[in-house]
């Protein structure tokens, strides 16, 4: 009997320890700080095993390095509702329906349902599946988003050929991809996920149809341990790489247009090494990828 009572007593705190309590922000502490217990319902600061809900329009200052399970963030009224210098680590699902303006970095180990804008500074590491723009428009301004997990989307598209063909670029399963569709038959070709793309390129941001049916120009960004670089490639009409290059440290590729001479005009931005500033850049390349 004594042994049974002892085992029961030991089991009770373990049940409480591993429960996934959901903490909802109510701002009761009045100071906007994440680590103030009375700002949450129930009172207490959420931890790694807990779910977090912020859905009531408050500005929340992430003043600590916060770790949680699932995070439901719904503040779709504009402005940076998450601010502060602390980092965010979400081990489960992040439903992002509000702007994130923190500077300590964000890591999502589960699924990211990405709407609205990462608009602070630092790095966003997406290690799981990323679903982009399901409700509103996903965007980034100032923060660098790295997509390491799966996810399927098209970032840009262009009309080509006789006007009934379209090509789009984006990501398929976390790899850069070219998608082609015949508008008349509304049939997609098999997406081209070219293994030749540099390993650090996880998505493509822009595409253009080159002059005289020479194929496509694509632009994106290469992420490596040593930094970030604008990535530009020329693809033939079937989506195979003709050539590919990276240009200048701390540059990000955004858009690309074809020029009549078979070259490309490429736009993007140059950032500081700490991502705290950015400047517009514009490159003119010939058909071989060389600067003009």
XYZ file of C-alpha atoms in Angstrom:
292
model
C 0.000 0.000 0.000
C 2.791 2.448 0.904
C 4.529 1.650 -2.397
C 1.328 2.343 -4.370
C 0.826 5.708 -2.634
C 4.442 6.665 -3.296
C 4.150 5.815 -6.999
C 0.945 7.861 -7.278
C 2.585 10.856 -5.623
C 5.518 10.665 -8.013
C 3.230 10.425 -11.024
C 1.192 13.551 -10.282
C 3.894 16.194 -10.796
C 5.075 14.444 -13.988
C 1.596 14.796 -15.488
C 1.637 18.521 -14.759
C 5.219 18.922 -15.973
C 4.569 17.542 -19.454
C 1.131 19.078 -20.085
C 0.756 21.377 -23.095
C -0.950 24.363 -21.538
C -2.114 27.058 -23.968
C -1.152 30.603 -22.951
C -3.216 33.431 -24.463
C -1.975 37.040 -24.355
C -4.290 39.405 -22.470
C -1.824 42.205 -21.661
C -2.866 42.277 -18.021
C 0.610 43.258 -16.842
C 0.433 46.514 -18.783
C 4.092 46.569 -19.893
C 3.926 44.668 -23.229
C 6.803 42.379 -22.138
C 6.760 38.701 -23.113
C 8.284 37.546 -19.810
C 5.735 39.295 -17.548
C 3.572 36.498 -16.139
C 0.446 38.644 -15.715
C 0.383 39.441 -19.452
C -0.786 35.865 -20.076
C -3.884 33.828 -19.366
C -3.358 31.744 -17.316
C -0.734 33.813 -15.493
C 2.754 32.533 -16.247
C 5.346 32.712 -19.001
C 4.935 30.055 -21.740
C 7.751 27.553 -22.191
C 8.928 25.039 -24.745
C 6.063 22.578 -24.161
C 3.310 25.210 -24.243
C 1.120 26.571 -27.040
C 0.884 30.347 -27.503
C -2.051 32.421 -28.817
C -1.840 36.166 -29.580
C -4.977 37.298 -31.360
C -6.157 40.526 -29.810
C -4.214 43.378 -31.428
C -1.654 44.088 -28.715
C 1.956 44.999 -29.436
C 4.115 42.365 -27.747
C 7.765 43.003 -26.892
C 9.742 39.773 -27.192
C 12.387 40.771 -24.650
C 13.658 37.232 -23.990
C 14.592 34.239 -26.110
C 11.162 32.606 -26.284
C 10.637 28.893 -27.058
C 7.214 27.326 -27.538
C 5.303 24.479 -29.166
C 2.559 25.855 -31.473
C 2.078 29.595 -32.062
C -1.187 31.101 -33.355
C -0.500 34.756 -34.147
C -3.436 36.719 -35.597
C -3.087 40.496 -35.778
C -4.062 41.441 -39.339
C -4.440 45.197 -38.849
C -1.020 46.390 -40.036
C 2.064 47.389 -38.060
C 4.714 45.288 -36.324
C 2.877 43.541 -33.545
C 5.834 41.453 -32.419
C 8.820 43.666 -31.596
C 11.894 43.385 -29.391
C 15.411 41.959 -29.463
C 14.653 38.426 -28.285
C 14.550 35.362 -30.513
C 11.541 33.171 -31.264
C 11.744 29.380 -31.579
C 8.567 27.545 -32.590
C 8.941 23.768 -32.466
C 5.425 23.072 -33.769
C 3.184 24.996 -36.181
C 3.443 28.771 -36.635
C 0.196 30.252 -37.986
C 1.438 33.720 -38.943
C -1.433 36.120 -39.618
C 0.340 39.219 -38.374
C 3.581 41.147 -38.851
C 6.775 40.067 -37.063
C 9.186 42.923 -36.356
C 11.691 41.352 -33.954
C 15.471 41.534 -34.320
C 16.641 38.406 -32.507
C 15.879 35.904 -35.256
C 13.108 33.348 -35.723
C 13.383 29.557 -36.008
C 10.409 27.428 -37.066
C 11.046 23.696 -36.704
C 7.489 22.699 -37.639
C 5.139 24.056 -40.309
C 5.039 27.770 -41.168
C 1.726 29.058 -42.551
C 3.148 32.373 -43.726
C 0.930 35.428 -44.231
C 1.847 39.070 -43.685
C 5.428 40.275 -43.269
C 8.687 39.489 -41.499
C 9.759 43.118 -41.145
C 12.372 43.285 -38.411
C 16.010 42.276 -38.832
C 17.963 39.045 -38.527
C 17.463 35.560 -39.946
C 14.271 33.475 -40.198
C 15.129 29.764 -40.388
C 12.262 27.608 -41.701
C 13.193 23.985 -41.083
C 9.804 22.425 -41.812
C 7.153 22.780 -44.502
C 6.342 26.364 -45.518
C 2.922 27.307 -46.918
C 2.982 30.804 -48.382
C 0.175 33.350 -48.676
C -2.807 31.139 -47.901
C -4.963 34.114 -46.865
C -3.132 37.386 -47.463
C 0.257 38.207 -49.026
C 3.444 36.841 -47.499
C 6.406 39.177 -47.615
C 9.722 40.060 -46.037
C 11.204 43.491 -45.377
C 14.579 43.633 -43.653
C 14.624 40.006 -42.473
C 16.237 37.205 -44.479
C 14.044 34.103 -44.742
C 15.834 30.782 -45.305
C 13.658 27.875 -46.435
C 15.272 24.548 -45.542
C 12.176 22.355 -45.428
C 9.468 21.513 -47.947
C 6.950 23.839 -49.498
C 5.442 24.505 -52.910
C 4.742 27.917 -54.446
C 5.284 30.148 -57.464
C 6.929 33.535 -56.939
C 6.825 34.912 -60.492
C 5.500 33.968 -63.942
C 6.006 35.063 -67.547
C 4.185 34.558 -70.865
C 6.234 33.190 -73.763
C 6.074 31.364 -77.097
C 2.866 31.992 -79.025
C 1.270 33.639 -76.013
C -0.426 30.504 -74.757
C 2.518 29.237 -72.705
C 3.513 30.452 -69.283
C 6.519 29.704 -67.108
C 6.661 30.238 -63.374
C 9.477 29.926 -60.850
C 9.383 29.210 -57.158
C 9.931 26.212 -54.937
C 8.885 22.575 -54.994
C 9.583 20.588 -51.862
C 12.171 23.089 -50.697
C 14.094 23.077 -54.007
C 14.146 25.745 -56.732
C 11.766 24.863 -59.545
C 10.566 25.988 -62.967
C 6.890 25.325 -63.756
C 5.464 25.487 -67.299
C 1.810 25.461 -68.363
C -0.082 25.580 -71.663
C -2.928 28.023 -71.083
C -5.050 26.628 -73.918
C -5.068 23.077 -72.574
C -4.535 24.203 -68.963
C -2.046 21.389 -68.566
C 1.049 21.734 -66.422
C 4.227 20.127 -67.630
C 6.249 18.157 -65.120
C 7.854 20.772 -62.829
C 11.551 21.082 -63.536
C 13.524 20.780 -60.297
C 17.003 20.978 -61.768
C 19.574 19.255 -59.579
C 22.236 21.533 -61.063
C 21.033 24.572 -59.113
C 23.568 25.523 -56.460
C 22.827 23.801 -53.146
C 22.251 27.032 -51.228
C 19.482 28.175 -53.610
C 16.132 27.067 -52.132
C 13.748 29.157 -54.237
C 13.701 31.370 -57.336
C 12.190 34.870 -57.154
C 11.975 36.068 -60.765
C 11.802 34.723 -64.334
C 11.902 36.233 -67.829
C 11.539 34.774 -71.324
C 14.713 35.570 -73.257
C 14.717 37.129 -76.718
C 14.377 34.920 -79.808
C 13.187 31.884 -77.877
C 16.541 31.361 -76.167
C 14.957 30.044 -72.983
C 14.601 31.739 -69.620
C 16.529 33.897 -67.202
C 15.938 33.290 -63.489
C 17.046 35.101 -60.358
C 17.124 34.141 -56.690
C 19.481 34.157 -53.721
C 22.107 31.650 -52.613
C 22.393 31.117 -48.844
C 25.597 29.545 -47.501
C 27.488 29.512 -44.219
C 29.781 32.227 -45.591
C 26.990 34.630 -46.572
C 24.306 35.437 -49.129
C 24.733 36.194 -52.840
C 22.471 37.045 -55.740
C 21.973 33.994 -57.963
C 21.277 34.279 -61.711
C 20.961 31.472 -64.245
C 20.112 31.000 -67.897
C 17.885 28.006 -68.695
C 17.138 26.524 -72.103
C 13.570 26.064 -73.352
C 13.320 22.743 -71.492
C 14.475 24.159 -68.168
C 18.053 22.820 -68.185
C 20.829 25.103 -66.990
C 22.950 26.778 -69.685
C 24.978 28.730 -67.140
C 24.598 29.889 -63.519
C 26.498 32.409 -61.428
C 26.439 34.228 -58.097
C 27.205 37.938 -57.825
C 28.658 39.967 -54.936
C 28.440 39.175 -51.232
C 25.308 40.256 -49.343
C 23.176 40.801 -52.434
C 19.633 39.472 -52.851
C 17.961 38.860 -56.216
C 14.390 40.088 -56.649
C 13.383 40.549 -60.315
C 14.642 40.005 -63.845
C 13.642 41.211 -67.338
C 14.928 40.250 -70.776
C 16.662 42.780 -73.042
C 16.440 42.749 -76.882
C 20.116 41.764 -77.244
C 19.562 38.425 -75.473
C 20.816 39.701 -72.130
C 19.086 40.450 -68.849
C 18.403 43.376 -66.529
C 18.395 42.184 -62.907
C 17.234 44.022 -59.789
C 17.696 43.351 -56.108
C 19.260 44.766 -52.988
C 22.618 44.888 -51.252
C 22.638 44.462 -47.486
C 25.187 45.052 -44.755
C 26.851 41.989 -43.255
C 24.607 42.318 -40.191
C 21.477 42.777 -42.370
C 20.857 46.160 -40.747
C 20.776 48.150 -43.999
C 19.935 47.654 -47.656
C 20.517 49.482 -50.932
C 18.989 48.883 -54.377
C 21.164 47.261 -57.047
C 20.616 46.917 -60.805
C 22.766 44.719 -63.052
C 22.902 44.549 -66.856
C 24.215 41.179 -68.072
C 24.917 39.959 -71.576
C 23.746 36.577 -72.888
C 26.733 34.872 -71.216
C 26.077 36.346 -67.784
C 28.871 38.903 -67.905
C 28.474 42.480 -66.667
C 28.065 45.188 -69.277
